[in-house]
PDB file of C-alpha atoms in Angstrom:
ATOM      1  CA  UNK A1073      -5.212  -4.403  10.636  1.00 91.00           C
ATOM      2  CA  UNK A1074      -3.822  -4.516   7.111  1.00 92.00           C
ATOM      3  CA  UNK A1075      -1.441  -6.626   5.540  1.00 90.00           C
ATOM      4  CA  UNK A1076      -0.339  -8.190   2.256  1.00 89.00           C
ATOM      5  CA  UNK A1077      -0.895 -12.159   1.766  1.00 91.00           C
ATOM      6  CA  UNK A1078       1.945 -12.875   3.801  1.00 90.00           C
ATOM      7  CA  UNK A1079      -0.294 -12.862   6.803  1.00 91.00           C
ATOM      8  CA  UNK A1080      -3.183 -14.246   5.260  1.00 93.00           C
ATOM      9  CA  UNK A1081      -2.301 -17.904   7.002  1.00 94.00           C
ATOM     10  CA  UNK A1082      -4.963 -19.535   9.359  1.00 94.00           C
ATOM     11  CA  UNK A1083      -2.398 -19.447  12.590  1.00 94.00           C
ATOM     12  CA  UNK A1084      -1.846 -15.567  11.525  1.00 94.00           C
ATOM     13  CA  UNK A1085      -5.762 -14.685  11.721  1.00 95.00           C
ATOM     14  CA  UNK A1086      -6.758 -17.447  14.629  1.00 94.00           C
ATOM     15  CA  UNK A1087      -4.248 -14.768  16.837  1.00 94.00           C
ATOM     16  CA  UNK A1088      -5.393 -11.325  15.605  1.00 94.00           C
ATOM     17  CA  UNK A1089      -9.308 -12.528  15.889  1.00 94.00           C
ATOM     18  CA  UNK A1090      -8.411 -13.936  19.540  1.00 94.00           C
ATOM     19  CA  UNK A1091      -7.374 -10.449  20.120  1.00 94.00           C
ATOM     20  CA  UNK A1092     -10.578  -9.264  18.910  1.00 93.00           C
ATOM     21  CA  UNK A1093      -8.959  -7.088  16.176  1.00 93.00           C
ATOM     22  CA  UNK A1094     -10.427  -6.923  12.632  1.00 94.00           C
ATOM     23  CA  UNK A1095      -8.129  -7.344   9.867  1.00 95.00           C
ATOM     24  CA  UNK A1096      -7.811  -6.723   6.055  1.00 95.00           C
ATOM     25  CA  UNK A1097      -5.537  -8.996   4.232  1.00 95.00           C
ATOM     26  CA  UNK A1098      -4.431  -9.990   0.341  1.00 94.00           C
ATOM     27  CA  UNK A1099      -5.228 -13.012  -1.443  1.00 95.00           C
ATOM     28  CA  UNK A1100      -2.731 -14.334  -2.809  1.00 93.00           C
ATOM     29  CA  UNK A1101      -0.831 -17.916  -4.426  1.00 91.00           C
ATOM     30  CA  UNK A1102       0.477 -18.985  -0.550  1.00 89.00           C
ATOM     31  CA  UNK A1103      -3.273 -19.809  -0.516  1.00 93.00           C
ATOM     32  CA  UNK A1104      -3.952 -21.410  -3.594  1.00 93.00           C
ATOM     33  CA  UNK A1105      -7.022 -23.620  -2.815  1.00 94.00           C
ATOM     34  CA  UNK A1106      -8.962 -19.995  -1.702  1.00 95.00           C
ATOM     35  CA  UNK A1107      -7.802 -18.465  -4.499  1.00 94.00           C
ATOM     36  CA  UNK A1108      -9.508 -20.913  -6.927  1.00 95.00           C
ATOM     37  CA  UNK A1109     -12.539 -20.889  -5.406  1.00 95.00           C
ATOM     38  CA  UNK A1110     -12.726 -16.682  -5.627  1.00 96.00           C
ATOM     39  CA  UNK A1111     -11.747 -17.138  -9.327  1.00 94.00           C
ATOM     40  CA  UNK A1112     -14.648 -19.370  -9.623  1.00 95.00           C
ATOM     41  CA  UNK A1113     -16.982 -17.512  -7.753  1.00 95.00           C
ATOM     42  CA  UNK A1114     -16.126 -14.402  -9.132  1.00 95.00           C
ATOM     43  CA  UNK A1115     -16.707 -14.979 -13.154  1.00 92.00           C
ATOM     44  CA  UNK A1116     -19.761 -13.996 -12.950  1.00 91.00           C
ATOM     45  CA  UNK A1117     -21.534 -10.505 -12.857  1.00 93.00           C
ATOM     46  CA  UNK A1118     -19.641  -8.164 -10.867  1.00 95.00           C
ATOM     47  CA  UNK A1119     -21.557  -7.021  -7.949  1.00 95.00           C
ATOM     48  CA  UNK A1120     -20.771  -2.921  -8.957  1.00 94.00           C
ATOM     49  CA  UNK A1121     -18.581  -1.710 -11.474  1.00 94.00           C
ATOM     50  CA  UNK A1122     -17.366   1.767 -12.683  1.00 94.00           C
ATOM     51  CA  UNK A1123     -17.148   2.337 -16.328  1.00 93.00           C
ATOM     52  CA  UNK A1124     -15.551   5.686 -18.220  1.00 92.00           C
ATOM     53  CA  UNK A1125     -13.352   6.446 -21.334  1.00 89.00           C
ATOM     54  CA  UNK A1126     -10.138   6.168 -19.293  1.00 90.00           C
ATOM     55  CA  UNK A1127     -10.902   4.120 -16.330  1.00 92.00           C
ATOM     56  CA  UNK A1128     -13.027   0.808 -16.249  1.00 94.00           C
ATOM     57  CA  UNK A1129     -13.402  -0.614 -13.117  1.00 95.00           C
ATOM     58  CA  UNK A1130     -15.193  -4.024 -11.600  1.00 96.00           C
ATOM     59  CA  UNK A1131     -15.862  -5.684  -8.154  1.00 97.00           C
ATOM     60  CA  UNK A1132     -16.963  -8.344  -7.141  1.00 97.00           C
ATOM     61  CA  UNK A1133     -18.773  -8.869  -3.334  1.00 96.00           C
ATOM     62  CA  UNK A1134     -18.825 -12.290  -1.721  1.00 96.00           C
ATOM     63  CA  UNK A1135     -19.984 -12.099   1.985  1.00 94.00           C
ATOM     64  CA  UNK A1136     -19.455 -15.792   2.743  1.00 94.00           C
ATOM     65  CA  UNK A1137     -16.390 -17.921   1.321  1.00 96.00           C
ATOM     66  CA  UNK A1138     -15.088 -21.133   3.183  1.00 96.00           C
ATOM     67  CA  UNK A1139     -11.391 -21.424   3.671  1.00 96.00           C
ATOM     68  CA  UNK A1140     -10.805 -24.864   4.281  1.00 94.00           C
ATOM     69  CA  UNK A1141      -7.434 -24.472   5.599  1.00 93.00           C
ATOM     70  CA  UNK A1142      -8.419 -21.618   8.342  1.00 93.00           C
ATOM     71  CA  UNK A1143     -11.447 -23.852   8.883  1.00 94.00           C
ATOM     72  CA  UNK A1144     -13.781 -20.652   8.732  1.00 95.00           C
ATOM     73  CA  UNK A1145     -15.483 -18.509   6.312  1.00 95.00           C
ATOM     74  CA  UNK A1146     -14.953 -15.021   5.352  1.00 96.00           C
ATOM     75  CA  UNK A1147     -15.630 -12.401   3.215  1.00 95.00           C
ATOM     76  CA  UNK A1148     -14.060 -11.382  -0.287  1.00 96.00           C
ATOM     77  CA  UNK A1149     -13.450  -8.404  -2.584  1.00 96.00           C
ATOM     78  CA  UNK A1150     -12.377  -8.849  -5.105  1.00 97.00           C
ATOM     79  CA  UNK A1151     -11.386  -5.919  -8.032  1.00 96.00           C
ATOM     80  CA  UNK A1152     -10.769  -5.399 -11.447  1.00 96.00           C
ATOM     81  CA  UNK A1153      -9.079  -2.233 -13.052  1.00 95.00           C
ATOM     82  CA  UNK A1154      -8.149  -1.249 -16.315  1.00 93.00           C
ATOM     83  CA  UNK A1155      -6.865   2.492 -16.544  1.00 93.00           C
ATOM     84  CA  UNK A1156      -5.728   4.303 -19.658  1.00 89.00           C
ATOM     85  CA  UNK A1157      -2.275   5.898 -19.355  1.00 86.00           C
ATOM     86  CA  UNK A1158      -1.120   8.586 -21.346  1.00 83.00           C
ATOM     87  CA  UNK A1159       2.754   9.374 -21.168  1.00 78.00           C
ATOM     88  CA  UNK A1160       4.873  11.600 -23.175  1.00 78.00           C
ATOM     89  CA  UNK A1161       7.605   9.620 -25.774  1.00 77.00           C
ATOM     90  CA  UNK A1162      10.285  11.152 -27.847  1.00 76.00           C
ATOM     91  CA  UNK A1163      10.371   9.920 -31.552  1.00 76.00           C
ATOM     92  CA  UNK A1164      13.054  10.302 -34.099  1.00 76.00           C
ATOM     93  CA  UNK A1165      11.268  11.093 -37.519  1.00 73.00           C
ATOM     94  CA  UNK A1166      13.404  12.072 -40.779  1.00 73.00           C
ATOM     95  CA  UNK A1167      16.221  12.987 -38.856  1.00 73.00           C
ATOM     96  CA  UNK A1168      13.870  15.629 -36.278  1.00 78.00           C
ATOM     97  CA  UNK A1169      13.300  14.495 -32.621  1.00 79.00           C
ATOM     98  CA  UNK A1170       9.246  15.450 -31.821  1.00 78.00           C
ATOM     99  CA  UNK A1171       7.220  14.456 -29.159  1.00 79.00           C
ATOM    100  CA  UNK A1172       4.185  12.737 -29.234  1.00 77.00           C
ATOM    101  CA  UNK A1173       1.333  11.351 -26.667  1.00 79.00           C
ATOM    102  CA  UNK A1174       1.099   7.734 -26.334  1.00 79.00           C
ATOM    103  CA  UNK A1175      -1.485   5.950 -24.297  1.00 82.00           C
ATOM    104  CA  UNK A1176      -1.984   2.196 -23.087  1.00 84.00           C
ATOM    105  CA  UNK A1177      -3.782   0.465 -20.619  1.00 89.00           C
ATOM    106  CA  UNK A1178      -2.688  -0.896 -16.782  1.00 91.00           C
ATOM    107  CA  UNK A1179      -4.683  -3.734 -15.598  1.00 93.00           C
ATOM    108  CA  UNK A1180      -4.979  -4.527 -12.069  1.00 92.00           C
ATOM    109  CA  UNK A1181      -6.248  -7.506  -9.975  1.00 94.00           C
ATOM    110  CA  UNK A1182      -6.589  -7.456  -6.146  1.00 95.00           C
ATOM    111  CA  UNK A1183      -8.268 -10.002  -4.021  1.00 96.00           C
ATOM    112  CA  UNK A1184      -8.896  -9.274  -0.144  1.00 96.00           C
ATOM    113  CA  UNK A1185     -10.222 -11.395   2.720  1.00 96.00           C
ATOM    114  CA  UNK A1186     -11.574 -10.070   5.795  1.00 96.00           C
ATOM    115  CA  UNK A1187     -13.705 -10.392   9.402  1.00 94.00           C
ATOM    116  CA  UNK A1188     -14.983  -7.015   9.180  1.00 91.00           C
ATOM    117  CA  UNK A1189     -18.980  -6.922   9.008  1.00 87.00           C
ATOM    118  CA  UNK A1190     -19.809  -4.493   6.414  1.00 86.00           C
ATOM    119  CA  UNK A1191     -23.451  -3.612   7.253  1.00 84.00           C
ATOM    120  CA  UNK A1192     -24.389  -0.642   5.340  1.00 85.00           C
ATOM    121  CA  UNK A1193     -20.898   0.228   4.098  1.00 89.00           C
ATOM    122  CA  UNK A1194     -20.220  -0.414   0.294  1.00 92.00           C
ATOM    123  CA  UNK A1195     -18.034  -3.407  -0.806  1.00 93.00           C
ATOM    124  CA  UNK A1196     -16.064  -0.520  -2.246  1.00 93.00           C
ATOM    125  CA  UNK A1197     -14.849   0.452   1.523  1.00 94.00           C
ATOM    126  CA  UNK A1198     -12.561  -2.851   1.540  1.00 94.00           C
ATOM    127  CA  UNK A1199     -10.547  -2.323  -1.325  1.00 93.00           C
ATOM    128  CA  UNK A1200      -9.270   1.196   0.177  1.00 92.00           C
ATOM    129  CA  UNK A1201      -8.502  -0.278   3.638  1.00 91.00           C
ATOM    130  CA  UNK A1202      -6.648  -2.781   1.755  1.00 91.00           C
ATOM    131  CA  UNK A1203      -4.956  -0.440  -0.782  1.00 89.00           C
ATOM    132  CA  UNK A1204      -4.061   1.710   2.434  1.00 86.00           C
ATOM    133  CA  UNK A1205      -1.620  -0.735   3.152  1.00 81.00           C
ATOM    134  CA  UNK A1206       1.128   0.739   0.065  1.00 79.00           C
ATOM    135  CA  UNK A1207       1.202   3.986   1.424  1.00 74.00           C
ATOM    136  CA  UNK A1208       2.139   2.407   5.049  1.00 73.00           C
ATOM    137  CA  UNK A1209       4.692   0.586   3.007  1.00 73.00           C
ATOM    138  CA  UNK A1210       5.945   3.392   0.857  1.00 73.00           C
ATOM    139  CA  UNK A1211       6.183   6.198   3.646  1.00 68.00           C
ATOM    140  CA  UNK A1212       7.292   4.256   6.308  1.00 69.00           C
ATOM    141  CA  UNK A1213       8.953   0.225   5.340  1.00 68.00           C
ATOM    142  CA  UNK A1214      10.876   1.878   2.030  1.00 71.00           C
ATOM    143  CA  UNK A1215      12.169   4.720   3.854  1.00 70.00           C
ATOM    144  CA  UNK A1216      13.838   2.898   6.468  1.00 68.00           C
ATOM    145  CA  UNK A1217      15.544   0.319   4.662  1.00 70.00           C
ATOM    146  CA  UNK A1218      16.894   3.046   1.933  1.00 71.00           C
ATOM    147  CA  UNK A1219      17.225   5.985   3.357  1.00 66.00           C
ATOM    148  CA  UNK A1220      17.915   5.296   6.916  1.00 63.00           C
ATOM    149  CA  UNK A1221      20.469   2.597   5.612  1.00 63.00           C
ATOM    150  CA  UNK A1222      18.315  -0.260   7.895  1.00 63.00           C
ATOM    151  CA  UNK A1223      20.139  -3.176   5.335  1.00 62.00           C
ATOM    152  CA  UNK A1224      23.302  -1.853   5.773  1.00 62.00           C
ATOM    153  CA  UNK A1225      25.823  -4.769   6.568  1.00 58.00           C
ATOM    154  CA  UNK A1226      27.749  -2.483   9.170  1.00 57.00           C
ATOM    155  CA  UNK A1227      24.097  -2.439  11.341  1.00 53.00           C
ATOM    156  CA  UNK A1228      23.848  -6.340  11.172  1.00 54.00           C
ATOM    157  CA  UNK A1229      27.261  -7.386  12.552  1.00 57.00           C
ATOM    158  CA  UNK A1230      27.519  -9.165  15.744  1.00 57.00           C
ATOM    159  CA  UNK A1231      25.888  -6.682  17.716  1.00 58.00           C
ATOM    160  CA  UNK A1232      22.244  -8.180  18.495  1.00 62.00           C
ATOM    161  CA  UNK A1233      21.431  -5.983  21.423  1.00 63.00           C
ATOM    162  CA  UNK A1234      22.854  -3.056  19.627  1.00 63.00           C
ATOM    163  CA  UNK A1235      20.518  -4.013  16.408  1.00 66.00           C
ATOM    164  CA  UNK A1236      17.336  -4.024  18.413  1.00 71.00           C
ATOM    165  CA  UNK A1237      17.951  -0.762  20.012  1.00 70.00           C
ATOM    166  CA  UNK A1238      19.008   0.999  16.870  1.00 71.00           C
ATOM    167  CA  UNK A1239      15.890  -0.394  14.888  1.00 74.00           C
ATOM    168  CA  UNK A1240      13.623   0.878  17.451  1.00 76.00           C
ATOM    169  CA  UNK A1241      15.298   4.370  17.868  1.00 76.00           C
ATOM    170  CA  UNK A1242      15.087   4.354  13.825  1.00 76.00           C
ATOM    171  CA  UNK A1243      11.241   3.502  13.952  1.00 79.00           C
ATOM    172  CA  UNK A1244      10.022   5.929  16.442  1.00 81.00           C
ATOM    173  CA  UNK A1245      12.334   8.375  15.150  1.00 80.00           C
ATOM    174  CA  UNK A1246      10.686   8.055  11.518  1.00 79.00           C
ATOM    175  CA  UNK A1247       6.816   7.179  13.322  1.00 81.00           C
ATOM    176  CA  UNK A1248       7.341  10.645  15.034  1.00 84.00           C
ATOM    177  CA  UNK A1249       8.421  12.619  12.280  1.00 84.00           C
ATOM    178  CA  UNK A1250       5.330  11.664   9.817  1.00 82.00           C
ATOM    179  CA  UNK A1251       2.919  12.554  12.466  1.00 84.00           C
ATOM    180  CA  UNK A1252       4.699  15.893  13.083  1.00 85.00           C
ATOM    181  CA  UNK A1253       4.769  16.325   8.876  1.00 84.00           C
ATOM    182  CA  UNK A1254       1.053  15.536   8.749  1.00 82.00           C
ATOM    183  CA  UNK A1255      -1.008  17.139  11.984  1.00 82.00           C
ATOM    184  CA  UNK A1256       1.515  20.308  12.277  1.00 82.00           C
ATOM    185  CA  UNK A1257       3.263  20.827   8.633  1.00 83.00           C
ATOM    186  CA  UNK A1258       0.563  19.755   6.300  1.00 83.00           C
ATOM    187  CA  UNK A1259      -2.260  20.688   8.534  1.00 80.00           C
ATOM    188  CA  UNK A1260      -0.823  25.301   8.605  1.00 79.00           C
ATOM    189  CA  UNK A1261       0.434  24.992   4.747  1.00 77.00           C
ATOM    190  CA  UNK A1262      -2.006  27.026   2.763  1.00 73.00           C
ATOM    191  CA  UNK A1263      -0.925  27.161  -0.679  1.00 75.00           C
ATOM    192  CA  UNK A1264       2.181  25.050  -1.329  1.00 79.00           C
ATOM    193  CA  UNK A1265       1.929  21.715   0.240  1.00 80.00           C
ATOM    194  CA  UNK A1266       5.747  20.634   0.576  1.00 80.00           C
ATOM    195  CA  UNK A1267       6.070  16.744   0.193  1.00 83.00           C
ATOM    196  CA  UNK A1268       7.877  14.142   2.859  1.00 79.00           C
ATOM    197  CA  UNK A1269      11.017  14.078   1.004  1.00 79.00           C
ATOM    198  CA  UNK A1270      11.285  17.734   1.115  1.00 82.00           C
ATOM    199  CA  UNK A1271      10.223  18.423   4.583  1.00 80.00           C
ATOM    200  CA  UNK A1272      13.249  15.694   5.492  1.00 78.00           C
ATOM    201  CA  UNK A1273      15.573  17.583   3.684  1.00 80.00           C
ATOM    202  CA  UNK A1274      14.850  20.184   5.230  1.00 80.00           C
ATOM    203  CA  UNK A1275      15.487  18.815   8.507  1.00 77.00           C
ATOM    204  CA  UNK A1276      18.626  17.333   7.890  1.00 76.00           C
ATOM    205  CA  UNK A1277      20.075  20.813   6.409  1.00 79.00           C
ATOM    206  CA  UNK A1278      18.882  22.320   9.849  1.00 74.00           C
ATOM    207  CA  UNK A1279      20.861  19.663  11.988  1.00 69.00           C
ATOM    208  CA  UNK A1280      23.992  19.827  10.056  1.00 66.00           C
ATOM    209  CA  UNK A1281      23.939  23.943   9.988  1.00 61.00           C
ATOM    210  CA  UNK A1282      23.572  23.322  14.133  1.00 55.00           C
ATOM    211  CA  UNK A1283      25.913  20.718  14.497  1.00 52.00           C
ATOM    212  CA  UNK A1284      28.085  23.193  12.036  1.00 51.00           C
ATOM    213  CA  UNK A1285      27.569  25.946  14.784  1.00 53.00           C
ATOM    214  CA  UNK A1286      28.302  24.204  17.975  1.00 51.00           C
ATOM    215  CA  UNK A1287      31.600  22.998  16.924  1.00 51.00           C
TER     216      UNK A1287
END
């Protein structure tokens, strides 16, 4: 399981570890005392790092951390990234409009705890299970609540049962329509891959030209 630092709380993990799950979470200020000690622990060598002109990157491995309030330890990554981005600006200059390359840098600090036993697998592997979490947010939280109109205050009034059973036929509506875009659409395209937002569009033009029809 992954998840931001929401459900990094000790009554959170004590359930998903009684389930026998392993989880992925981020570190965040709702645990404040844990999050000092990884900024003290971690100001030291990084345990691998990835340096180049435009990207320089640093992590930082602990395999045992107490966390007093979950009254257990676990493990922490912990990464560093500065990345050079170059974007496109318009300049006025003696009256003539050119454009010109500018550049600057992004830093970017994530912290994650976890149960999961690494082994042989590379620190590395727990800052991409943790990152994996955006995309899940992205593609499947941000779509709902803007483009399927989940906020709306029309969906929230005085209709509980009717809530429930329209968020669920929303979910599994979108859940089944991203595995149908990525094992059947994604999986035959050849050349052009189309994106999500195109493949929906799509969709919705083919309803309304039905609907069109059977009237």
């Amino acid at each position: 399981m992954v998840g931001d630092a929401l459900y990094c709380t000790a009554p959170c993990v004590a359930a998903i570890d009684a389930l026998g799950l392993q989880w992925v979470f981020t570190v965040k200020d709702n645990q404040r005392e844990l999050l000092e000690d990884i900024e003290a622990l971690t100001r030291g060598r990084p345990t691998a790092q990835d340096l180049t002109a435009d990207r320089q990157w640093h992590l930082w491995y602990l395999p045992e951390v107490y966390w007093a309030r979950a009254d257990r330890t676990v493990q922490i990554v912990r990464t560093e990234c500065k990345t050079r981005i170059s974007r496109r600006t318009v300049v006025r200059a003696d009256g003539e409009r050119r454009t010109v390359n500018a550049s600057h840098w992004e830093h970017s600090t994530n912290i994650y705890a976890t149960n999961l036993a690494l082994l042989n697998i590379p620190p590395a592997f727990i800052e991409h299970l943790g990152k994996s979490r955006w995309r899940i947010d992205t593609e499947v939280f941000q779509t709902l609540t803007t483009t399927c109109h989940l906020k709306r205050p029309s969906v929230h009034a005085h209709h509980d049962q009717a809530l429930v059973g329209l968020t669920m036929i929303r979910v599994l509506a979108h859940l089944l329509t991203l595995v149908f875009f990525h094992r059947q659409v994604l999986s035959h395209a050849r050349r052009h891959r189309p994106s999500y937002r195109h493949f929906a569009r799509c969709l919705a033009l083919h309803y309304a030209v039905a609907m069109h029809d059977s009237s």
